[in-house]
Tab-separated table of C-alpha atoms in Angstrom:
chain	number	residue	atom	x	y	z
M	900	UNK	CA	99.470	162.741	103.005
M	901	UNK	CA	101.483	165.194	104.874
M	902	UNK	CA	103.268	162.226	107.479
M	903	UNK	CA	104.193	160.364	104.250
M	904	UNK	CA	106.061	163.157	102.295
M	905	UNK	CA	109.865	163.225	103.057
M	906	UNK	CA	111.336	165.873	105.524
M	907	UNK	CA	113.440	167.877	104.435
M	908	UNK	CA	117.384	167.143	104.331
M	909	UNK	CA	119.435	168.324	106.984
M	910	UNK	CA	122.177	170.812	107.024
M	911	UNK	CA	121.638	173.704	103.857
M	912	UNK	CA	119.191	176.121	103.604
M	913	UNK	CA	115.845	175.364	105.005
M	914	UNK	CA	113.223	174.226	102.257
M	915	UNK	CA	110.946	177.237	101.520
M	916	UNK	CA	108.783	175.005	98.717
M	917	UNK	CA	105.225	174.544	99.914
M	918	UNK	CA	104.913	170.832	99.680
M	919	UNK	CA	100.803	170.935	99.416
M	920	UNK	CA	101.881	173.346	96.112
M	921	UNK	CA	104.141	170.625	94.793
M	922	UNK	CA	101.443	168.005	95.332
M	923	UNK	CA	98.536	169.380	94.070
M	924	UNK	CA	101.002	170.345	90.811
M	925	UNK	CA	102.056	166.636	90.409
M	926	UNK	CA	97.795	166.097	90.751
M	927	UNK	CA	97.202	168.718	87.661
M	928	UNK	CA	99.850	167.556	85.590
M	929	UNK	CA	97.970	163.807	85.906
M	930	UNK	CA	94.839	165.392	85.878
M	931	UNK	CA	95.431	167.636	83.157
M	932	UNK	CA	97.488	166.053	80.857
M	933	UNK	CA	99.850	169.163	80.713
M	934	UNK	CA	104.116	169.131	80.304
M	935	UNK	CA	106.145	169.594	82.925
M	936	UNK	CA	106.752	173.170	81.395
M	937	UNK	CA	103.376	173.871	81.039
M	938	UNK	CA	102.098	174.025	84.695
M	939	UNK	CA	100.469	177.051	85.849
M	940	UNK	CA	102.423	180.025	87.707
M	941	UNK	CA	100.519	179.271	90.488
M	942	UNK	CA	102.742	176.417	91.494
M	943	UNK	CA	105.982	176.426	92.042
M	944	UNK	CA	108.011	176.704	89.322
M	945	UNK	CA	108.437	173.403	87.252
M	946	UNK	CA	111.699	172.315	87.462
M	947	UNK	CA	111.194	172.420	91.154
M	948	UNK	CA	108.404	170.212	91.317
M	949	UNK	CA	109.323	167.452	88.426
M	950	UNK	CA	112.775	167.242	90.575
M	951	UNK	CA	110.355	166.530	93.845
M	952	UNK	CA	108.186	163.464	91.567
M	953	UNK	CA	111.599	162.050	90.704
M	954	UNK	CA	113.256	162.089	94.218
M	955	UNK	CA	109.709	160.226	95.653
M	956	UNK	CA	109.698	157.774	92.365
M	957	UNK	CA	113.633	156.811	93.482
M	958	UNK	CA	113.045	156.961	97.062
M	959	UNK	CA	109.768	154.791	97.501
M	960	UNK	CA	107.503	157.381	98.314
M	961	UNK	CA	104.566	157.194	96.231
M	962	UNK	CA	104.532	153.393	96.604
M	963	UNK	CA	104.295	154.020	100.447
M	964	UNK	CA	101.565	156.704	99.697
M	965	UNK	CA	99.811	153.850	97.517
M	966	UNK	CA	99.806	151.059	100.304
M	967	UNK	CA	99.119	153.412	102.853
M	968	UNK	CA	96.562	154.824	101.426
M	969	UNK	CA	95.100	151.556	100.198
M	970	UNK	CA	94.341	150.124	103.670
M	971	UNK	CA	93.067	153.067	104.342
M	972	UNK	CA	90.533	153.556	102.018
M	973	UNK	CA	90.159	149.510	102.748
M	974	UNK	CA	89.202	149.611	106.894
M	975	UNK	CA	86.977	152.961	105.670
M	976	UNK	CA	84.723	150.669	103.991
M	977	UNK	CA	84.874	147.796	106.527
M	978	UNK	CA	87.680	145.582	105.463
M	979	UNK	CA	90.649	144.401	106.722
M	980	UNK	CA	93.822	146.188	105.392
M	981	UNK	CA	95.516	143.929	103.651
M	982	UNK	CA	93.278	142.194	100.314
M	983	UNK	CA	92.878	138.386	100.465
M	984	UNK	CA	91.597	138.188	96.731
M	985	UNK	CA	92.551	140.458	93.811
M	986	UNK	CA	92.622	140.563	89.655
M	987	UNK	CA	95.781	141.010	87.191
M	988	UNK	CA	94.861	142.152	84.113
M	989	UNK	CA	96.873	144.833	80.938
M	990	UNK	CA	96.119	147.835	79.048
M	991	UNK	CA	98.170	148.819	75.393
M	992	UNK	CA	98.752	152.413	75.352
M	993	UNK	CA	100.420	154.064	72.710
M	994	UNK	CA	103.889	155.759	73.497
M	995	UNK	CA	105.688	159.051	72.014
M	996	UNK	CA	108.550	159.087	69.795
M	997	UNK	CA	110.422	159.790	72.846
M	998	UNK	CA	110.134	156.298	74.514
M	999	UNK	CA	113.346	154.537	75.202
M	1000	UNK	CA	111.413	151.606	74.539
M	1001	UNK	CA	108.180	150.470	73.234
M	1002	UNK	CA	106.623	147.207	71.056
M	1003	UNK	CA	104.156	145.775	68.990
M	1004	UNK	CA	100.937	144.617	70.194
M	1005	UNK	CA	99.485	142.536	67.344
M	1006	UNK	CA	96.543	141.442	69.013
M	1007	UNK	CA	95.511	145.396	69.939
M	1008	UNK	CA	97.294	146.566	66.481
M	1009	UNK	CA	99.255	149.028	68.761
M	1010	UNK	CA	102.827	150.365	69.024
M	1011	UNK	CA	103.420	151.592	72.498
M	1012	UNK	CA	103.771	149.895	76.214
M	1013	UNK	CA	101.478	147.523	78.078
M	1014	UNK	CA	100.326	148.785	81.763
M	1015	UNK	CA	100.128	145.581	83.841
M	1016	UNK	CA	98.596	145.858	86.801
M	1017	UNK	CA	97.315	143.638	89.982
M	1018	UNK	CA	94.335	145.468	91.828
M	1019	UNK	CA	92.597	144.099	95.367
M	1020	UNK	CA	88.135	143.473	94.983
M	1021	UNK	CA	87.443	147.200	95.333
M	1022	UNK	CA	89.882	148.029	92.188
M	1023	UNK	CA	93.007	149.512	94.369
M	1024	UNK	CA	95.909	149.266	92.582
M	1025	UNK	CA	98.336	146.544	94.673
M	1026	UNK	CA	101.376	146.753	91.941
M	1027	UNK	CA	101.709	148.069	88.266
M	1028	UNK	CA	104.686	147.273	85.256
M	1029	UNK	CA	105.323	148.898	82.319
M	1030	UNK	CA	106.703	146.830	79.777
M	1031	UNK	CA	106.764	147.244	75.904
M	1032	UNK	CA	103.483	145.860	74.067
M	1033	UNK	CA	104.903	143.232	72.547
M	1034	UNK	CA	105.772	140.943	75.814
M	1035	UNK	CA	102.575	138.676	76.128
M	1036	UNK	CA	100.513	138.611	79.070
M	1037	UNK	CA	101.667	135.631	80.673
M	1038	UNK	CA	104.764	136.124	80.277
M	1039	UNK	CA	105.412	139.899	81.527
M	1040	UNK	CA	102.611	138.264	84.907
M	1041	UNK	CA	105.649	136.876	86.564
M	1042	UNK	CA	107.298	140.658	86.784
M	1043	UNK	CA	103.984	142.587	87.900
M	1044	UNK	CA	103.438	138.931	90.268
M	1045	UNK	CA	106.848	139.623	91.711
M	1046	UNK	CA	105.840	142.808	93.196
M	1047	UNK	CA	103.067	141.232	94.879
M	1048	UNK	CA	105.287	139.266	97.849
M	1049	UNK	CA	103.751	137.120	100.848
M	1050	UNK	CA	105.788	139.944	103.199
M	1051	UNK	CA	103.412	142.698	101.529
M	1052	UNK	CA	99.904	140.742	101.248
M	1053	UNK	CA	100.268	137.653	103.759
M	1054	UNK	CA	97.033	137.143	103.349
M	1055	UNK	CA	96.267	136.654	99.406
M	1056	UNK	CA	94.255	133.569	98.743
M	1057	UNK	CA	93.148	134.065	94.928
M	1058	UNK	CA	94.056	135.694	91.960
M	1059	UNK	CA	91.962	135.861	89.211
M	1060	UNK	CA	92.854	136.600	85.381
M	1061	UNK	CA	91.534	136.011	81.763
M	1062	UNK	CA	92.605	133.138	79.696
M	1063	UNK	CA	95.839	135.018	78.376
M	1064	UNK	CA	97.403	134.176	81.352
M	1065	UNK	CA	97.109	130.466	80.791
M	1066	UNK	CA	99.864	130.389	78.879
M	1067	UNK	CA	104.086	130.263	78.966
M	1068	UNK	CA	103.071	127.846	82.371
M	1069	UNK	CA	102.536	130.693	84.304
M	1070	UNK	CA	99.374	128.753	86.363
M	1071	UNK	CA	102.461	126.203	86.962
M	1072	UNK	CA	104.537	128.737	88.051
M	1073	UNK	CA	102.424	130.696	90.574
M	1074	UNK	CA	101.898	127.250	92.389
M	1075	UNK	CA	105.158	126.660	92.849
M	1076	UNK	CA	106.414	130.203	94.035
M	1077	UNK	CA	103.545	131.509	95.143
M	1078	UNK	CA	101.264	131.410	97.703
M	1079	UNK	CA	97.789	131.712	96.444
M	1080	UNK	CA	96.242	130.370	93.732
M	1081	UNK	CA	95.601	131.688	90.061
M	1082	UNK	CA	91.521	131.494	88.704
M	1083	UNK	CA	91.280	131.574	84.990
M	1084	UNK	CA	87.386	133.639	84.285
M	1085	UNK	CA	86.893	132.556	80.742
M	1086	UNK	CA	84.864	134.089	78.140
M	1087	UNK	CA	81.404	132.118	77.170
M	1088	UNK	CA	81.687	130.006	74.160
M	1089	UNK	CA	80.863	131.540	71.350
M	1090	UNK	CA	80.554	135.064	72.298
M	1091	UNK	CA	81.047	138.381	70.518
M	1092	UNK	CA	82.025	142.255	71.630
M	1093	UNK	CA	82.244	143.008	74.982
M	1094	UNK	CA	81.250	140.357	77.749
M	1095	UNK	CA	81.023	141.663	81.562
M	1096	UNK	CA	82.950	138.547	83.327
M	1097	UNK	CA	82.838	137.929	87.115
M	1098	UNK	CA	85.737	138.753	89.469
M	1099	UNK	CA	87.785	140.321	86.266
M	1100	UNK	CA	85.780	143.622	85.350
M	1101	UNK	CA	86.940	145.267	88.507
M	1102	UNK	CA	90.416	145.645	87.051
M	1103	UNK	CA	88.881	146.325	84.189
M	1104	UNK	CA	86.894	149.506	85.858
M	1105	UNK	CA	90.724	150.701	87.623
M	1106	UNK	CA	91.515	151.030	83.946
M	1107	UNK	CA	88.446	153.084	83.180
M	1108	UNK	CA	89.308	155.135	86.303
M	1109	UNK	CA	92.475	155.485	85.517
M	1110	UNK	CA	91.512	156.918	81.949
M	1111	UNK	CA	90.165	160.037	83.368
M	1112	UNK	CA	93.367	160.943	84.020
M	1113	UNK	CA	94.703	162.890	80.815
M	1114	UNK	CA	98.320	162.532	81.096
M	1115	UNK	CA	97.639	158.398	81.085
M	1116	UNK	CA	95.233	158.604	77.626
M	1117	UNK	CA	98.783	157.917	76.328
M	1118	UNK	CA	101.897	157.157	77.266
M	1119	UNK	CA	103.682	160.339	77.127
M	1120	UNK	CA	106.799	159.208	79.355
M	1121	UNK	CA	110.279	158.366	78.292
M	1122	UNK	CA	111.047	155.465	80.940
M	1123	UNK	CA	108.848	152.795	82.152
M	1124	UNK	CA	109.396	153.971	85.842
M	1125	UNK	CA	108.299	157.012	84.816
M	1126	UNK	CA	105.004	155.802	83.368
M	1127	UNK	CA	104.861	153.254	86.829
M	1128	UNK	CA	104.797	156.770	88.791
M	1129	UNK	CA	102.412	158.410	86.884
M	1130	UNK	CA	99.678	155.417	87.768
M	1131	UNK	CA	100.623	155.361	91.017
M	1132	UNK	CA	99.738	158.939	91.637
M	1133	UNK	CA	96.493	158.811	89.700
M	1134	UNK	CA	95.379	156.151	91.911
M	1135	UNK	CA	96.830	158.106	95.389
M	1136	UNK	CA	94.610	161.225	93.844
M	1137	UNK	CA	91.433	158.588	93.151
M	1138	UNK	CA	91.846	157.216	97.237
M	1139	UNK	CA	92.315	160.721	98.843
M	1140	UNK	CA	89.081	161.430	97.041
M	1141	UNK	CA	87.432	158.378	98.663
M	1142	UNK	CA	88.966	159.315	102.095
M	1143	UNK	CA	87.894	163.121	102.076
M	1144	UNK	CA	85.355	163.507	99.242
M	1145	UNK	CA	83.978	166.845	101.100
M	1146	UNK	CA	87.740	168.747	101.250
M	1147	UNK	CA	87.910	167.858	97.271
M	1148	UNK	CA	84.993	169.559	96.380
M	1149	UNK	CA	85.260	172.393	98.433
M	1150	UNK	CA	88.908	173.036	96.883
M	1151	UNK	CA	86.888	172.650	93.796
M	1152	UNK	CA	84.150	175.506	94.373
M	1153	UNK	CA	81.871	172.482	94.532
M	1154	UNK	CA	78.929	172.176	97.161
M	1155	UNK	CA	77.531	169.019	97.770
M	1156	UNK	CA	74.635	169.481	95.392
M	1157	UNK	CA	77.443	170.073	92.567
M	1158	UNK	CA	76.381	174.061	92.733
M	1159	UNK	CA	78.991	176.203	92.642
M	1160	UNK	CA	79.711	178.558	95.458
M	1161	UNK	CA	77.826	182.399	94.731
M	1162	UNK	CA	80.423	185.065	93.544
């Protein structure tokens, strides 16, 4: 991570913040679940690092740790680094009384925000929107969709989604402005409970990753962008762990039998 994380600005004082400190902060927070005012001593002090996670939200940096990160983690396992085929798919979460905005999911029976998000066939997160529950699937696709431009991922082929995305013409719409095509994975007729469909569990799965993050069980933010940010870094934290599993368990105490190191 250390070539993505902005230098820092010239003229002033030099910066005297350990930047490693301020990352693996913003990585407990997510982790954790804990306020801003809540983080350990052993960081720096609070203020300091939620003031570093809003200058990289404004300034593009953990999207540019997400994508470059993602084709990382992609040629690592053999692939090429930008996805040809990848899922859309939502989440309701509830939200705090703080929330500048939030809605009514009727179908879920929960007030809160939706998490949209578009992930690649090994479940890495390509773009995410937060948008109040109450916006339907197929209509809030077209904003997550928007994110996901022919300049970023020249060469997406297929997108597949369930059959909530059939509606408000959005199959109409993606074949007109887009370039690949959307894939509607139905459930069976006459099925009950849970069904494991093709091509759509993986985003289904990000989402279960993603809920071992504690600050994400709900959505604790007051803006959207602020809940955007918080995905995005639990899904930089779940790719550095696929790019250097053995430095993450050593910072743990972990060896690689899951013992913990003798006192």
């Amino acid at each position: 991570m250390e070539p993505l994380i902005p230098p820092a600005r010239p003229g002033g004082r030099p910066r005297e913040t350990d930047m490693r400190q301020v990352v693996n902060a913003i990585f407990y927070l997510t982790r954790s679940g804990c306020s801003w005012r809540m983080l350990p001593r052993d960081f720096p002090p609070w203020k300091t690092v939620y003031n570093y996670f809003e200058a990289w939200k404004l300034d593009g940096t953990w999207d540019n740790l997400v994508a470059t990160l993602r084709e990382g983690v992609r040629v690592a396992d053999g692939r090429a680094p930008k996805p040809s085929a990848a899922s859309i798919d939502s989440q309701t979460a509830k939200t705090t009384e703080v929330a500048d905005e939030c809605g009514y999911d009727a179908g879920k029976k929960i007030k809160g925000r939706k998490r949209h998000i578009v992930v690649d066939t090994m479940g890495l997160l390509l773009a995410v929107v937060i948008l109040p529950a109450d916006i339907q699937d197929g209509e809030a696709a077209r904003q997550v969709l928007a994110r996901v431009t022919a300049r970023e991922f020249p060469d997406l082929e297929i997108m597949w989604a369930d059959s909530a995305y059939e509606r408000y013409d959005l199959p109409e719409w993606i074949e007109e402005h887009r370039r690949y095509s959307l894939h509607i994975v139905s459930r069976p007729k006459g099925s009950q409970g849970f069904v494991l469909l093709p091509k759509r569990w993986v985003a289904e799965r990000t989402f279960a990753w993603l809920g071992r993050y504690r600050r994400l069980s709900k959505d604790y933010e007051r803006r959207n962008d602020s809940s955007e940010a918080m995905v995005k870094i639990a899904s930089i934290h779940l790719m550095l762990q696929r790019l250097a599993p053995c430095a993450f368990k050593q910072a743990n105490g972990y060896k690689s039998g899951g013992k913990r190191h003798a006192a």
